[in-house]
PDB file of C-alpha atoms in Angstrom:
ATOM      1  CA  UNK A   1     -29.311   4.498  10.113  1.00 51.00           C
ATOM      2  CA  UNK A   2     -28.831   7.299  12.689  1.00 59.00           C
ATOM      3  CA  UNK A   3     -26.874   4.912  14.736  1.00 66.00           C
ATOM      4  CA  UNK A   4     -24.517   3.753  12.143  1.00 70.00           C
ATOM      5  CA  UNK A   5     -22.485   7.007  12.245  1.00 76.00           C
ATOM      6  CA  UNK A   6     -22.455   7.094  15.959  1.00 72.00           C
ATOM      7  CA  UNK A   7     -21.140   3.260  16.388  1.00 73.00           C
ATOM      8  CA  UNK A   8     -18.224   4.332  13.754  1.00 75.00           C
ATOM      9  CA  UNK A   9     -17.245   7.190  15.486  1.00 78.00           C
ATOM     10  CA  UNK A  10     -17.193   5.432  18.874  1.00 75.00           C
ATOM     11  CA  UNK A  11     -14.999   2.719  17.192  1.00 73.00           C
ATOM     12  CA  UNK A  12     -12.669   5.664  16.045  1.00 72.00           C
ATOM     13  CA  UNK A  13     -12.689   7.111  19.634  1.00 75.00           C
ATOM     14  CA  UNK A  14     -11.656   3.416  20.874  1.00 74.00           C
ATOM     15  CA  UNK A  15      -8.927   3.243  18.500  1.00 71.00           C
ATOM     16  CA  UNK A  16      -7.396   6.430  19.466  1.00 68.00           C
ATOM     17  CA  UNK A  17      -7.768   5.747  23.273  1.00 70.00           C
ATOM     18  CA  UNK A  18      -5.386   2.834  22.608  1.00 70.00           C
ATOM     19  CA  UNK A  19      -1.837   4.301  22.573  1.00 70.00           C
ATOM     20  CA  UNK A  20       0.543   1.150  21.979  1.00 70.00           C
ATOM     21  CA  UNK A  21       0.162   0.879  18.064  1.00 69.00           C
ATOM     22  CA  UNK A  22       1.111   4.840  17.720  1.00 73.00           C
ATOM     23  CA  UNK A  23       3.867   4.343  20.386  1.00 77.00           C
ATOM     24  CA  UNK A  24       4.952   1.185  18.036  1.00 75.00           C
ATOM     25  CA  UNK A  25       4.781   3.187  15.084  1.00 75.00           C
ATOM     26  CA  UNK A  26       7.449   5.741  16.414  1.00 79.00           C
ATOM     27  CA  UNK A  27       9.461   2.567  16.808  1.00 78.00           C
ATOM     28  CA  UNK A  28       9.148   1.700  13.347  1.00 78.00           C
ATOM     29  CA  UNK A  29       9.931   4.976  12.041  1.00 76.00           C
ATOM     30  CA  UNK A  30      13.053   4.854  14.054  1.00 76.00           C
ATOM     31  CA  UNK A  31      13.845   1.362  12.721  1.00 74.00           C
ATOM     32  CA  UNK A  32      13.659   2.669   9.398  1.00 72.00           C
ATOM     33  CA  UNK A  33      16.025   5.742  10.534  1.00 68.00           C
ATOM     34  CA  UNK A  34      18.646   3.073  11.529  1.00 69.00           C
ATOM     35  CA  UNK A  35      18.304   1.195   8.068  1.00 67.00           C
ATOM     36  CA  UNK A  36      19.182   4.151   6.515  1.00 60.00           C
ATOM     37  CA  UNK A  37      22.793   3.785   7.195  1.00 60.00           C
ATOM     38  CA  UNK A  38      22.771   0.426   5.407  1.00 56.00           C
ATOM     39  CA  UNK A  39      21.591   1.986   2.242  1.00 55.00           C
ATOM     40  CA  UNK A  40      24.952   3.011   1.453  1.00 53.00           C
ATOM     41  CA  UNK A  41      25.690  -0.613   0.580  1.00 50.00           C
ATOM     42  CA  UNK A  42      22.643  -1.269  -1.755  1.00 47.00           C
ATOM     43  CA  UNK A  43      25.075  -1.057  -4.608  1.00 45.00           C
ATOM     44  CA  UNK A  44      23.134   1.244  -7.137  1.00 45.00           C
ATOM     45  CA  UNK A  45      19.673  -0.036  -5.763  1.00 49.00           C
ATOM     46  CA  UNK A  46      19.412   2.703  -3.215  1.00 55.00           C
ATOM     47  CA  UNK A  47      16.056   3.852  -4.663  1.00 59.00           C
ATOM     48  CA  UNK A  48      14.277   0.520  -4.530  1.00 64.00           C
ATOM     49  CA  UNK A  49      15.667  -0.151  -0.983  1.00 68.00           C
ATOM     50  CA  UNK A  50      14.036   3.146  -0.057  1.00 73.00           C
ATOM     51  CA  UNK A  51      10.801   2.066  -1.654  1.00 77.00           C
ATOM     52  CA  UNK A  52      11.040  -1.357   0.191  1.00 79.00           C
ATOM     53  CA  UNK A  53      11.507   0.302   3.586  1.00 81.00           C
ATOM     54  CA  UNK A  54       8.774   2.609   3.496  1.00 83.00           C
ATOM     55  CA  UNK A  55       6.477  -0.276   2.519  1.00 86.00           C
ATOM     56  CA  UNK A  56       7.630  -2.262   5.127  1.00 85.00           C
ATOM     57  CA  UNK A  57       7.143   0.545   7.512  1.00 86.00           C
ATOM     58  CA  UNK A  58       3.411   1.047   6.361  1.00 89.00           C
ATOM     59  CA  UNK A  59       2.751  -2.982   6.552  1.00 91.00           C
ATOM     60  CA  UNK A  60       4.360  -3.234   9.842  1.00 89.00           C
ATOM     61  CA  UNK A  61       2.268  -0.443  11.172  1.00 89.00           C
ATOM     62  CA  UNK A  62      -0.874  -2.043  10.112  1.00 91.00           C
ATOM     63  CA  UNK A  63       0.160  -5.258  11.330  1.00 92.00           C
ATOM     64  CA  UNK A  64       0.857  -3.798  14.900  1.00 89.00           C
ATOM     65  CA  UNK A  65      -2.432  -2.379  14.772  1.00 89.00           C
ATOM     66  CA  UNK A  66      -4.412  -5.209  14.159  1.00 91.00           C
ATOM     67  CA  UNK A  67      -2.683  -7.262  16.439  1.00 91.00           C
ATOM     68  CA  UNK A  68      -3.103  -5.020  19.575  1.00 88.00           C
ATOM     69  CA  UNK A  69      -6.329  -2.977  18.624  1.00 87.00           C
ATOM     70  CA  UNK A  70      -8.537  -4.870  16.195  1.00 88.00           C
ATOM     71  CA  UNK A  71      -7.999  -8.094  18.461  1.00 90.00           C
ATOM     72  CA  UNK A  72      -9.938  -6.720  21.085  1.00 86.00           C
ATOM     73  CA  UNK A  73     -12.657  -5.108  19.387  1.00 84.00           C
ATOM     74  CA  UNK A  74     -15.206  -7.453  19.588  1.00 84.00           C
ATOM     75  CA  UNK A  75     -14.562  -9.370  22.711  1.00 82.00           C
ATOM     76  CA  UNK A  76     -14.272  -6.235  24.945  1.00 77.00           C
ATOM     77  CA  UNK A  77     -17.765  -5.916  23.766  1.00 73.00           C
ATOM     78  CA  UNK A  78     -18.690  -9.098  24.697  1.00 75.00           C
ATOM     79  CA  UNK A  79     -16.952  -8.949  28.089  1.00 73.00           C
ATOM     80  CA  UNK A  80     -18.572  -5.929  29.165  1.00 71.00           C
ATOM     81  CA  UNK A  81     -22.114  -6.868  28.064  1.00 68.00           C
ATOM     82  CA  UNK A  82     -22.224  -4.004  25.490  1.00 66.00           C
ATOM     83  CA  UNK A  83     -22.753  -6.225  22.485  1.00 65.00           C
ATOM     84  CA  UNK A  84     -26.281  -7.206  24.041  1.00 64.00           C
ATOM     85  CA  UNK A  85     -26.956  -3.579  24.629  1.00 61.00           C
ATOM     86  CA  UNK A  86     -26.416  -2.866  20.936  1.00 63.00           C
ATOM     87  CA  UNK A  87     -28.582  -5.488  19.675  1.00 64.00           C
ATOM     88  CA  UNK A  88     -31.295  -4.507  21.809  1.00 62.00           C
ATOM     89  CA  UNK A  89     -31.179  -1.199  19.607  1.00 63.00           C
ATOM     90  CA  UNK A  90     -32.321  -0.985  16.285  1.00 65.00           C
ATOM     91  CA  UNK A  91     -28.647  -2.045  15.341  1.00 69.00           C
ATOM     92  CA  UNK A  92     -28.241  -5.367  13.370  1.00 79.00           C
ATOM     93  CA  UNK A  93     -25.345  -8.025  14.238  1.00 83.00           C
ATOM     94  CA  UNK A  94     -24.162  -7.125  10.399  1.00 85.00           C
ATOM     95  CA  UNK A  95     -24.060  -3.371  10.811  1.00 85.00           C
ATOM     96  CA  UNK A  96     -22.477  -3.727  14.260  1.00 85.00           C
ATOM     97  CA  UNK A  97     -19.595  -6.265  12.612  1.00 90.00           C
ATOM     98  CA  UNK A  98     -19.399  -3.944   9.540  1.00 91.00           C
ATOM     99  CA  UNK A  99     -18.953  -0.495  11.338  1.00 88.00           C
ATOM    100  CA  UNK A 100     -16.409  -2.237  13.495  1.00 90.00           C
ATOM    101  CA  UNK A 101     -14.356  -3.199  10.470  1.00 94.00           C
ATOM    102  CA  UNK A 102     -14.815   0.210   9.053  1.00 92.00           C
ATOM    103  CA  UNK A 103     -13.913   1.825  12.483  1.00 90.00           C
ATOM    104  CA  UNK A 104     -10.414  -0.141  12.816  1.00 91.00           C
ATOM    105  CA  UNK A 105      -9.532  -0.088   9.207  1.00 93.00           C
ATOM    106  CA  UNK A 106      -9.891   3.624   9.183  1.00 91.00           C
ATOM    107  CA  UNK A 107      -7.699   3.808  12.091  1.00 89.00           C
ATOM    108  CA  UNK A 108      -5.140   1.599  10.858  1.00 90.00           C
ATOM    109  CA  UNK A 109      -5.082   3.256   7.384  1.00 92.00           C
ATOM    110  CA  UNK A 110      -4.555   6.704   9.104  1.00 90.00           C
ATOM    111  CA  UNK A 111      -1.565   5.152  11.268  1.00 89.00           C
ATOM    112  CA  UNK A 112      -0.032   3.161   8.167  1.00 91.00           C
ATOM    113  CA  UNK A 113      -0.253   6.405   5.755  1.00 91.00           C
ATOM    114  CA  UNK A 114       1.275   8.764   8.625  1.00 89.00           C
ATOM    115  CA  UNK A 115       4.209   6.053   9.239  1.00 88.00           C
ATOM    116  CA  UNK A 116       4.930   5.708   5.552  1.00 87.00           C
ATOM    117  CA  UNK A 117       4.985   9.315   5.046  1.00 87.00           C
ATOM    118  CA  UNK A 118       7.277  10.122   8.053  1.00 85.00           C
ATOM    119  CA  UNK A 119       9.740   7.490   6.843  1.00 84.00           C
ATOM    120  CA  UNK A 120       9.500   8.770   3.415  1.00 83.00           C
ATOM    121  CA  UNK A 121      10.063  12.528   4.522  1.00 82.00           C
ATOM    122  CA  UNK A 122      12.855  11.197   6.748  1.00 78.00           C
ATOM    123  CA  UNK A 123      14.601   9.355   3.928  1.00 76.00           C
ATOM    124  CA  UNK A 124      14.176  12.659   1.671  1.00 75.00           C
ATOM    125  CA  UNK A 125      15.363  14.824   4.202  1.00 72.00           C
ATOM    126  CA  UNK A 126      18.449  12.885   4.909  1.00 63.00           C
ATOM    127  CA  UNK A 127      19.132  12.634   1.077  1.00 61.00           C
ATOM    128  CA  UNK A 128      19.198   8.768   1.173  1.00 53.00           C
ATOM    129  CA  UNK A 129      18.073   8.336  -2.259  1.00 50.00           C
ATOM    130  CA  UNK A 130      14.685   9.103  -4.075  1.00 50.00           C
ATOM    131  CA  UNK A 131      11.969   6.370  -4.483  1.00 52.00           C
ATOM    132  CA  UNK A 132      10.235   5.975  -7.625  1.00 56.00           C
ATOM    133  CA  UNK A 133       6.802   7.717  -7.039  1.00 60.00           C
ATOM    134  CA  UNK A 134       4.739   4.870  -9.006  1.00 61.00           C
ATOM    135  CA  UNK A 135       6.533   2.044  -7.114  1.00 75.00           C
ATOM    136  CA  UNK A 136       6.143   3.584  -3.802  1.00 80.00           C
ATOM    137  CA  UNK A 137       2.427   4.159  -4.350  1.00 84.00           C
ATOM    138  CA  UNK A 138       1.853   0.673  -5.663  1.00 86.00           C
ATOM    139  CA  UNK A 139       3.824  -0.825  -2.885  1.00 87.00           C
ATOM    140  CA  UNK A 140       1.696   1.344  -0.026  1.00 89.00           C
ATOM    141  CA  UNK A 141      -1.435   0.327  -1.878  1.00 91.00           C
ATOM    142  CA  UNK A 142      -0.619  -3.493  -1.830  1.00 91.00           C
ATOM    143  CA  UNK A 143       0.534  -3.090   1.931  1.00 92.00           C
ATOM    144  CA  UNK A 144      -2.617  -1.301   2.982  1.00 94.00           C
ATOM    145  CA  UNK A 145      -5.085  -4.048   1.088  1.00 95.00           C
ATOM    146  CA  UNK A 146      -2.924  -6.683   2.813  1.00 95.00           C
ATOM    147  CA  UNK A 147      -3.665  -4.628   6.152  1.00 96.00           C
ATOM    148  CA  UNK A 148      -7.279  -4.865   5.573  1.00 97.00           C
ATOM    149  CA  UNK A 149      -7.357  -8.544   5.144  1.00 97.00           C
ATOM    150  CA  UNK A 150      -5.531  -8.821   8.623  1.00 97.00           C
ATOM    151  CA  UNK A 151      -7.907  -6.130  10.096  1.00 96.00           C
ATOM    152  CA  UNK A 152     -11.017  -8.626   9.118  1.00 97.00           C
ATOM    153  CA  UNK A 153      -9.001 -11.641  10.369  1.00 97.00           C
ATOM    154  CA  UNK A 154      -8.182  -9.848  13.798  1.00 96.00           C
ATOM    155  CA  UNK A 155     -12.027  -9.521  14.278  1.00 95.00           C
ATOM    156  CA  UNK A 156     -12.549 -13.204  13.632  1.00 95.00           C
ATOM    157  CA  UNK A 157      -9.650 -13.700  16.404  1.00 95.00           C
ATOM    158  CA  UNK A 158     -11.557 -11.272  18.627  1.00 93.00           C
ATOM    159  CA  UNK A 159     -15.028 -12.981  18.260  1.00 91.00           C
ATOM    160  CA  UNK A 160     -13.449 -16.587  19.196  1.00 91.00           C
ATOM    161  CA  UNK A 161     -10.821 -15.980  21.846  1.00 90.00           C
ATOM    162  CA  UNK A 162      -9.921 -13.757  24.795  1.00 88.00           C
ATOM    163  CA  UNK A 163      -7.568 -10.783  24.368  1.00 85.00           C
ATOM    164  CA  UNK A 164      -4.698 -12.498  25.515  1.00 89.00           C
ATOM    165  CA  UNK A 165      -4.962 -15.117  23.062  1.00 94.00           C
ATOM    166  CA  UNK A 166      -6.468 -13.377  20.196  1.00 94.00           C
ATOM    167  CA  UNK A 167      -3.009 -11.199  19.189  1.00 94.00           C
ATOM    168  CA  UNK A 168      -1.182 -14.918  19.310  1.00 95.00           C
ATOM    169  CA  UNK A 169      -3.941 -16.218  16.852  1.00 95.00           C
ATOM    170  CA  UNK A 170      -3.528 -13.475  14.533  1.00 95.00           C
ATOM    171  CA  UNK A 171       0.046 -13.793  14.304  1.00 95.00           C
ATOM    172  CA  UNK A 172      -0.118 -17.515  13.457  1.00 95.00           C
ATOM    173  CA  UNK A 173      -2.700 -16.555  10.510  1.00 95.00           C
ATOM    174  CA  UNK A 174      -0.162 -14.157   9.433  1.00 94.00           C
ATOM    175  CA  UNK A 175       2.889 -16.920   9.390  1.00 93.00           C
ATOM    176  CA  UNK A 176       0.518 -19.412   7.800  1.00 92.00           C
ATOM    177  CA  UNK A 177      -0.913 -17.047   5.063  1.00 92.00           C
ATOM    178  CA  UNK A 178       2.572 -15.841   4.287  1.00 89.00           C
ATOM    179  CA  UNK A 179       3.974 -19.596   3.902  1.00 87.00           C
ATOM    180  CA  UNK A 180       0.700 -20.502   1.458  1.00 79.00           C
ATOM    181  CA  UNK A 181      -0.466 -22.982   4.338  1.00 73.00           C
ATOM    182  CA  UNK A 182      -3.443 -23.839   1.979  1.00 75.00           C
ATOM    183  CA  UNK A 183      -6.958 -23.101   0.110  1.00 82.00           C
ATOM    184  CA  UNK A 184      -8.594 -22.051   3.310  1.00 87.00           C
ATOM    185  CA  UNK A 185      -6.496 -19.363   3.897  1.00 92.00           C
ATOM    186  CA  UNK A 186      -5.473 -16.314   1.612  1.00 92.00           C
ATOM    187  CA  UNK A 187      -1.979 -16.282  -0.098  1.00 90.00           C
ATOM    188  CA  UNK A 188      -0.098 -13.099   1.200  1.00 90.00           C
ATOM    189  CA  UNK A 189       2.540 -13.821  -1.336  1.00 87.00           C
ATOM    190  CA  UNK A 190       0.192 -12.576  -4.168  1.00 88.00           C
ATOM    191  CA  UNK A 191       0.758  -9.240  -2.436  1.00 88.00           C
ATOM    192  CA  UNK A 192       4.156  -8.810  -3.442  1.00 79.00           C
ATOM    193  CA  UNK A 193       5.302  -7.137  -0.498  1.00 73.00           C
ATOM    194  CA  UNK A 194       8.656  -9.130  -0.827  1.00 62.00           C
ATOM    195  CA  UNK A 195       9.549  -7.306  -3.981  1.00 57.00           C
ATOM    196  CA  UNK A 196       8.444 -10.317  -6.212  1.00 58.00           C
ATOM    197  CA  UNK A 197       6.048  -9.699  -8.837  1.00 57.00           C
ATOM    198  CA  UNK A 198       2.292  -9.386  -7.659  1.00 66.00           C
ATOM    199  CA  UNK A 199      -0.793  -9.955  -9.692  1.00 76.00           C
ATOM    200  CA  UNK A 200      -2.409  -6.775 -10.925  1.00 84.00           C
ATOM    201  CA  UNK A 201      -3.745  -4.171  -8.713  1.00 84.00           C
ATOM    202  CA  UNK A 202      -7.387  -4.405  -9.500  1.00 89.00           C
ATOM    203  CA  UNK A 203      -7.294  -8.230  -9.095  1.00 92.00           C
ATOM    204  CA  UNK A 204      -5.422  -7.509  -6.156  1.00 92.00           C
ATOM    205  CA  UNK A 205      -8.124  -5.324  -4.835  1.00 94.00           C
ATOM    206  CA  UNK A 206     -10.879  -7.825  -5.902  1.00 95.00           C
ATOM    207  CA  UNK A 207      -8.908 -10.606  -3.860  1.00 95.00           C
ATOM    208  CA  UNK A 208      -8.405  -8.543  -0.658  1.00 96.00           C
ATOM    209  CA  UNK A 209     -12.234  -7.576  -0.785  1.00 96.00           C
ATOM    210  CA  UNK A 210     -13.350 -11.140  -1.291  1.00 96.00           C
ATOM    211  CA  UNK A 211     -11.288 -12.413   1.966  1.00 97.00           C
ATOM    212  CA  UNK A 212     -12.505  -9.517   3.828  1.00 97.00           C
ATOM    213  CA  UNK A 213     -16.009 -10.624   3.116  1.00 97.00           C
ATOM    214  CA  UNK A 214     -15.429 -14.067   3.966  1.00 97.00           C
ATOM    215  CA  UNK A 215     -13.706 -13.475   7.273  1.00 97.00           C
ATOM    216  CA  UNK A 216     -16.339 -10.828   8.534  1.00 96.00           C
ATOM    217  CA  UNK A 217     -19.104 -13.541   7.672  1.00 96.00           C
ATOM    218  CA  UNK A 218     -16.937 -15.878   9.606  1.00 96.00           C
ATOM    219  CA  UNK A 219     -16.996 -13.191  12.584  1.00 94.00           C
ATOM    220  CA  UNK A 220     -20.644 -12.583  12.051  1.00 93.00           C
ATOM    221  CA  UNK A 221     -21.482 -16.220  12.465  1.00 93.00           C
ATOM    222  CA  UNK A 222     -19.144 -16.712  15.553  1.00 91.00           C
ATOM    223  CA  UNK A 223     -20.785 -13.711  17.340  1.00 87.00           C
ATOM    224  CA  UNK A 224     -24.533 -14.750  16.406  1.00 85.00           C
ATOM    225  CA  UNK A 225     -23.697 -18.116  18.003  1.00 84.00           C
ATOM    226  CA  UNK A 226     -22.125 -16.557  21.015  1.00 78.00           C
ATOM    227  CA  UNK A 227     -24.937 -14.041  21.435  1.00 71.00           C
ATOM    228  CA  UNK A 228     -27.501 -17.033  21.180  1.00 72.00           C
ATOM    229  CA  UNK A 229     -25.773 -18.564  23.917  1.00 65.00           C
ATOM    230  CA  UNK A 230     -25.633 -15.674  26.216  1.00 60.00           C
ATOM    231  CA  UNK A 231     -29.315 -15.197  25.676  1.00 55.00           C
ATOM    232  CA  UNK A 232     -30.233 -18.820  26.356  1.00 57.00           C
ATOM    233  CA  UNK A 233     -28.244 -18.850  29.634  1.00 54.00           C
TER     234      UNK A 233
END
């Protein structure tokens, strides 16, 4: 049990050492600032447009983190042989996968919240309309739930593929899930990030939790198989 906080802290440090998502988040903020000029043409829907931009910034920051950080979390340990060392300690593979997920999810949540707060503050300072706080809070929560599913999917890609191809697989997963490609993938339309009506927040939370569990189980099975192969060879 004493290893769990150490593993989680190590994941947080690894995320911090990868600067690209944070640099990209600055780009997201600047992109939202550039979009501010278009709000004058929203014809009375300026508050809703502000909400949509903030929520979009939150989600985009999370997508970038999942694509460029979480997709490298597991295969990095496989390449360096760290996974075998960790499993030789009193740390089960399930604990390893779980702490990795919590680590990358914590980092992405911090990145998303900071990015969204920066965009919201920028819009407030420039007087570009006021977003309804309940709508903004619910939209941000939906975005964070979707990011959690993407982080879990990124770990599956990281367990299966190399660092170069894993991000491409995650992007493909996101596109197919957004199009509702079938029952074997989650339906991202339910999260309502496009402004359409979404399911109730408790049901959406349960749906996201279910898919996170399924994806983490897949990552666990893949890593177990790969660890067995390495042991046999």
